Coordinates of C-alpha atoms and ligand atoms in Angstrom, one line a residue:
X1 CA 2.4 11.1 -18.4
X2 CA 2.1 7.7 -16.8
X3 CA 3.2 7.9 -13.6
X4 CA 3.7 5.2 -10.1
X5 CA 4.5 7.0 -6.8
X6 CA 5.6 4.2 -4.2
X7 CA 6.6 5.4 -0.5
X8 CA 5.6 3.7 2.8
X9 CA 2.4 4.4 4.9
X10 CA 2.4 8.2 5.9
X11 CA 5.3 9.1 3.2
X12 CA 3.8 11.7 1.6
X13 CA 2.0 10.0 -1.6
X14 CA -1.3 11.5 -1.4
X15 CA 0.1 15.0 -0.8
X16 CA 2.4 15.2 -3.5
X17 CA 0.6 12.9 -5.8
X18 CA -2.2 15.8 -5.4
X19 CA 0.4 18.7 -6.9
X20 CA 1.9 16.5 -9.1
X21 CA -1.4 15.5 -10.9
X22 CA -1.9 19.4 -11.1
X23 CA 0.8 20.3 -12.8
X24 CA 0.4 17.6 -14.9
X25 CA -3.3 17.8 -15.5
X26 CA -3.9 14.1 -14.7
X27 CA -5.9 12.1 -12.6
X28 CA -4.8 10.6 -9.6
X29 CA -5.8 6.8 -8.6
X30 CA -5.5 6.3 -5.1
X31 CA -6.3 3.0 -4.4
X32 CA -7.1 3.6 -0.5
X33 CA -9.2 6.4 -1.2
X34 CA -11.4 4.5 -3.6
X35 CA -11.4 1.8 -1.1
X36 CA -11.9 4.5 1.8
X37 CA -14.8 5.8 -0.5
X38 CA -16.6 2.3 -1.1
X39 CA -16.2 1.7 2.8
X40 CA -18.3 5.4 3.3
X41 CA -20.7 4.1 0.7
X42 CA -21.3 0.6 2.1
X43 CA -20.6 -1.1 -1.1
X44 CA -19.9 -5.0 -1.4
X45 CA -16.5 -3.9 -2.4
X46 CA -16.2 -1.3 0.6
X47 CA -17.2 -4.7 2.8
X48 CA -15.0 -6.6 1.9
X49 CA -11.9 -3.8 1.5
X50 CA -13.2 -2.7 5.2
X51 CA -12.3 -6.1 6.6
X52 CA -8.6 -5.9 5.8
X53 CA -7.9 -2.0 5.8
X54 CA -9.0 -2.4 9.6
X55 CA -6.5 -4.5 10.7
X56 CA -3.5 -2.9 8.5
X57 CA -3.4 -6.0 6.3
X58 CA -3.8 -5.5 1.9
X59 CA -7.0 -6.0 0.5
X60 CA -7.2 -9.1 -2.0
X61 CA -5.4 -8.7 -5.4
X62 CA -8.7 -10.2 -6.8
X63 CA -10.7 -6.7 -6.1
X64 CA -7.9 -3.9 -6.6
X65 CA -7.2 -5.1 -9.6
X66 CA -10.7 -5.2 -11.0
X67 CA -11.0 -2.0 -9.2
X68 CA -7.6 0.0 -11.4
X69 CA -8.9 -1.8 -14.8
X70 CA -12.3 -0.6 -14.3
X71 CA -10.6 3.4 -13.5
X72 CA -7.8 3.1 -15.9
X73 CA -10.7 2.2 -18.8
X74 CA -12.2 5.7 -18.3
X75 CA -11.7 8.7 -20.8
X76 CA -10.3 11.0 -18.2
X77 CA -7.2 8.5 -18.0
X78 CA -6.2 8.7 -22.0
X79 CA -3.7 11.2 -21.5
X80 CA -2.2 9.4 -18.2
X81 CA -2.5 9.6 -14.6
X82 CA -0.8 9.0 -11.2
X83 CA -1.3 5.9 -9.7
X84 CA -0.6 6.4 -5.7
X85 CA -0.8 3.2 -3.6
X86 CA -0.8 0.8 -6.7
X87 CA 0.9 -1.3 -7.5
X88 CA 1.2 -2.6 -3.8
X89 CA 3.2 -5.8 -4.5
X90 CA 4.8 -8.3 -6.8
X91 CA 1.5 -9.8 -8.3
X92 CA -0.3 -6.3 -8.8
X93 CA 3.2 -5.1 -10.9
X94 CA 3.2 -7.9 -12.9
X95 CA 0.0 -7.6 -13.5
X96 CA 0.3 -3.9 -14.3
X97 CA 3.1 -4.8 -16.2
X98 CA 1.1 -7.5 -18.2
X99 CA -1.3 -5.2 -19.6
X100 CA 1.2 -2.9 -21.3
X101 CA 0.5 0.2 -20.2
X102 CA 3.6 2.2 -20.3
X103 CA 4.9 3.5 -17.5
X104 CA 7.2 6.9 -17.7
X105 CA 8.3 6.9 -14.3
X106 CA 8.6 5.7 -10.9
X107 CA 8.8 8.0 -7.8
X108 CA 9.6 6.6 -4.0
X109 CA 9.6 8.7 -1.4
X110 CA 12.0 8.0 1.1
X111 CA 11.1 9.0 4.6
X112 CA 12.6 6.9 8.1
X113 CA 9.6 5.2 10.1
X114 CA 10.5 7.8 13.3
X115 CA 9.1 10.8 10.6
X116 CA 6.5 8.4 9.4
X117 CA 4.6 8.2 12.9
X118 CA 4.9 12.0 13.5
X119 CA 2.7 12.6 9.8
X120 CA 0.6 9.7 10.5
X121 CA -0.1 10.8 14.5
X122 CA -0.9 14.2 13.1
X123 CA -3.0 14.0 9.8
X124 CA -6.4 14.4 9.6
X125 CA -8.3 13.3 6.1
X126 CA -11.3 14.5 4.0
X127 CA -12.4 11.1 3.7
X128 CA -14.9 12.5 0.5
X129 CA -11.6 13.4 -1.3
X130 CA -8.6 12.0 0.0
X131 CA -7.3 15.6 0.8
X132 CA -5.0 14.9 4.1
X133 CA -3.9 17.5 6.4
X134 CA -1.4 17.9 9.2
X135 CA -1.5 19.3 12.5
X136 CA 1.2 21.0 12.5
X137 CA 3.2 20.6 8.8
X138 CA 0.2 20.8 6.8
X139 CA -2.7 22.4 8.4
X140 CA -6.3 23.0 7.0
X141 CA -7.1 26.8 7.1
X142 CA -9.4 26.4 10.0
X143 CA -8.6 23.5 12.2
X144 CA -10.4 20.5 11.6
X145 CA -12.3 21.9 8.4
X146 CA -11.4 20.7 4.5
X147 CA -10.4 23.8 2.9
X148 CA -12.4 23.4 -0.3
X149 CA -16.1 21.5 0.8
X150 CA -15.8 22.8 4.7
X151 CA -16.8 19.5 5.7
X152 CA -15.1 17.8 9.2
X153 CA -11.5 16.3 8.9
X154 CA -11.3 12.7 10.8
X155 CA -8.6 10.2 11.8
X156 CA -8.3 7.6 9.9
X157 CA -9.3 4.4 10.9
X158 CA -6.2 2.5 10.5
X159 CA -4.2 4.9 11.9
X160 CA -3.6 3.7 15.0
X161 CA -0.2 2.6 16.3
X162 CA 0.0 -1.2 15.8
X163 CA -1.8 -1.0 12.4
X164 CA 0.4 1.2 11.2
X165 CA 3.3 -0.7 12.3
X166 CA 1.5 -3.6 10.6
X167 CA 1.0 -1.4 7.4
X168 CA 4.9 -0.2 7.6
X169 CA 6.0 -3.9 7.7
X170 CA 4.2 -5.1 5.1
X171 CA 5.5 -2.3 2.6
X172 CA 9.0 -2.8 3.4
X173 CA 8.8 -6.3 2.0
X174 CA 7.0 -5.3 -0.8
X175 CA 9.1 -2.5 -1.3
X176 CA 11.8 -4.9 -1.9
X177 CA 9.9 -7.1 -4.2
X178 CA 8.5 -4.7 -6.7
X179 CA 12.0 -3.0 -7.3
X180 CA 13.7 -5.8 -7.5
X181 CA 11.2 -6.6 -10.6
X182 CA 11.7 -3.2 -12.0
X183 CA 15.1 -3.2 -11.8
X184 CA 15.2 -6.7 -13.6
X185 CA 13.3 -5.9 -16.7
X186 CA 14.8 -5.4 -19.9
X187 CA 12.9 -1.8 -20.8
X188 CA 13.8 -0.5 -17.6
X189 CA 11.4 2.2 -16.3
X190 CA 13.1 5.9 -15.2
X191 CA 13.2 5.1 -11.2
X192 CA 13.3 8.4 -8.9
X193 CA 14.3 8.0 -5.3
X194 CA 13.1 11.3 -3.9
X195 CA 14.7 12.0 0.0
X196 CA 10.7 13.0 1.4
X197 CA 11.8 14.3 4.6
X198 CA 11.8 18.4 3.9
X199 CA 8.9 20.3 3.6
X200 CA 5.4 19.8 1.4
X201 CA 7.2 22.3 -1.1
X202 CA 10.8 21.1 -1.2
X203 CA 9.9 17.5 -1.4
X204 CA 7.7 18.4 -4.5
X205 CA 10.4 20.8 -5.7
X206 CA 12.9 18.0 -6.0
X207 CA 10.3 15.8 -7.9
X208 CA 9.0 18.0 -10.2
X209 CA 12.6 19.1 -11.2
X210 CA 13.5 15.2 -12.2
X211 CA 10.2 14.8 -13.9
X212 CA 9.7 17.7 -15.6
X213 CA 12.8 19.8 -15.9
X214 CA 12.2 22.0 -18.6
X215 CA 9.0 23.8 -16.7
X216 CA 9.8 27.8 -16.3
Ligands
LIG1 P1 -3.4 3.9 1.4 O1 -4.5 4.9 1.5 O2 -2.7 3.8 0.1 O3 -2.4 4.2 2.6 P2 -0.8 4.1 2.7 O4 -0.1 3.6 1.6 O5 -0.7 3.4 4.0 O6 -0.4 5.6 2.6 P3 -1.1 6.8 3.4 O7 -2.3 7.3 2.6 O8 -1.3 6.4 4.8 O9 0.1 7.9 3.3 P4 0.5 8.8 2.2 O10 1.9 8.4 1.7 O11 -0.5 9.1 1.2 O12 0.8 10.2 3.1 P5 0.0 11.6 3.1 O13 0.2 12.3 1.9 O14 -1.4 11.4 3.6 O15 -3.9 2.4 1.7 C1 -4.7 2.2 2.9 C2 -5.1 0.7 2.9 O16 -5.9 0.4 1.8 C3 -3.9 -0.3 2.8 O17 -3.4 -0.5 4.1 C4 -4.6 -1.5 2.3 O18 -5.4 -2.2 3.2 C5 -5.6 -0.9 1.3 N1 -5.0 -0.8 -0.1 C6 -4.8 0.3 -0.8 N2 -4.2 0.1 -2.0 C7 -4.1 -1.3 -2.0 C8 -3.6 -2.2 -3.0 N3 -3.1 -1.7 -4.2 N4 -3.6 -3.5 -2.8 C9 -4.1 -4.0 -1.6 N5 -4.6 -3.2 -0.6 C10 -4.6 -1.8 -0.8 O19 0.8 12.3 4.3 C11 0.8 11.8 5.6 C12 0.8 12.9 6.6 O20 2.0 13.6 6.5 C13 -0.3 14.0 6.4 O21 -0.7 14.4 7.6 C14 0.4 15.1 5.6 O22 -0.2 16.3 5.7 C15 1.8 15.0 6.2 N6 2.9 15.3 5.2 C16 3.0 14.9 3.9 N7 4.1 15.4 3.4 C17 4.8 16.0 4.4 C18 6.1 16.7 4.5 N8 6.9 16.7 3.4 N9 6.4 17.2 5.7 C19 5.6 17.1 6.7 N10 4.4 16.5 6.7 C20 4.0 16.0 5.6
LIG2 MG1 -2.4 8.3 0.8

């Protein structure tokens, strides 16, 4: 399984990706949290992604993409994976598109930007993992604690109100882009549009019965 999940800032991505990559048994590639990760680390490439993912905007196609050819080389990818916040525009799905990996399908989360900035006001993140949390929808066992290391939750640094509108912005255009692409090529690529505004277990209920629909 070879999988893309697209959906705005806040959709939903990481916490279904999660399950989905479960069921699946496949890794998931989340370009923020390696960026997030690098950032924590003080890498050159956490300097660099740091200057951008501060101020809402996309990190240089340049680095991400050395960044997924590098991950997707590795044997824990051979039998697929989920790749959650790539591609993030029309150069990076050409150039996903150029290296021939087949792609069985495309999920998008649909979710309207009023229930975007009630997940994103309310989600705290193991930055370590990626694991996110909500408040209210979602919430960690003990508040403020990841349920598996027991280490703090924290606020993300871009998610704060104009860089998230910034970050909203920018995917809608992109949005557009990339699908148009999709649409347009010749071995067209199974595209899901998943309505992401139930619960955790319904959204993944409706996702899991398009991808996978003979599971008991
Ligand atoms: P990235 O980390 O990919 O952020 P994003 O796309 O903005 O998406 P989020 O991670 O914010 O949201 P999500 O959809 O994963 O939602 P989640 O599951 O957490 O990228 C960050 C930055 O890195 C970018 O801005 C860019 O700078 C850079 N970057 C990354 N990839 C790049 C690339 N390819 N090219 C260039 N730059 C790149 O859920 C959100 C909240 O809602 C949580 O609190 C959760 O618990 C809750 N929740 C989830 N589902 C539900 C539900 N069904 N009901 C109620 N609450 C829910
Ligand atoms: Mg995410």
């Amino acid at each position: 399984m070879r999988l893309i999940i697209f959906g705005a800032p806040g959709a939903g991505k990481g916490t279904q990706a999660r399950k989905i990559c479960k069921h699946f048994d496949i890794p998931q590639i989340a370009t923020g949290d390696m960026l997030r990760e690098a950032i924590k680390k003080g890498t050159p490439i956490g300097d660099i992604a740091d200057q951008y993912i501060s101020k809402g905007e996309l990190v240089p196609d340049i680095v991400i993409l050395d960044l997924i050819n590098t991950r997707i080389s590795q044997p824990d990818c051979e039998s697929g994976f989920l790749l959650d916040g790539f591609p993030r525009n029309l150069i990076q799905a050409k150039a996903l598109d150029d290296s021939n990996i087949g792609i069985d399908a495309i999920v998008e989360l649909i979710v309207s930007d009023n229930i975007i900035v009630e997940r994103i006001s309310g989600r705290r993140t193991h930055l370590s993992s990626g694991r996110s949390y909500h408040t209210v929808f979602n919430p960690p066992k003990v508040p403020g604690v990841d349920d598996i290391t027991k280490e703090p939750l924290v606020q993300r640094d871009d998610d704060h109100e104009e860089t998230v509108k910034k970050r909203l912005s920018i995917y809608n255009e992109a949005i557009l882009e990339m699908k148009d692409f999709y649409n347009k090529k010749l071995d067209k690529i199974p595209f899901l549009d998943i309505d992401g505004t139930g619960n955790v277990a319904e959204v993944y209920a409706q996702i899991i019965t398009k991808l996978d629909p003979t599971r008991e």
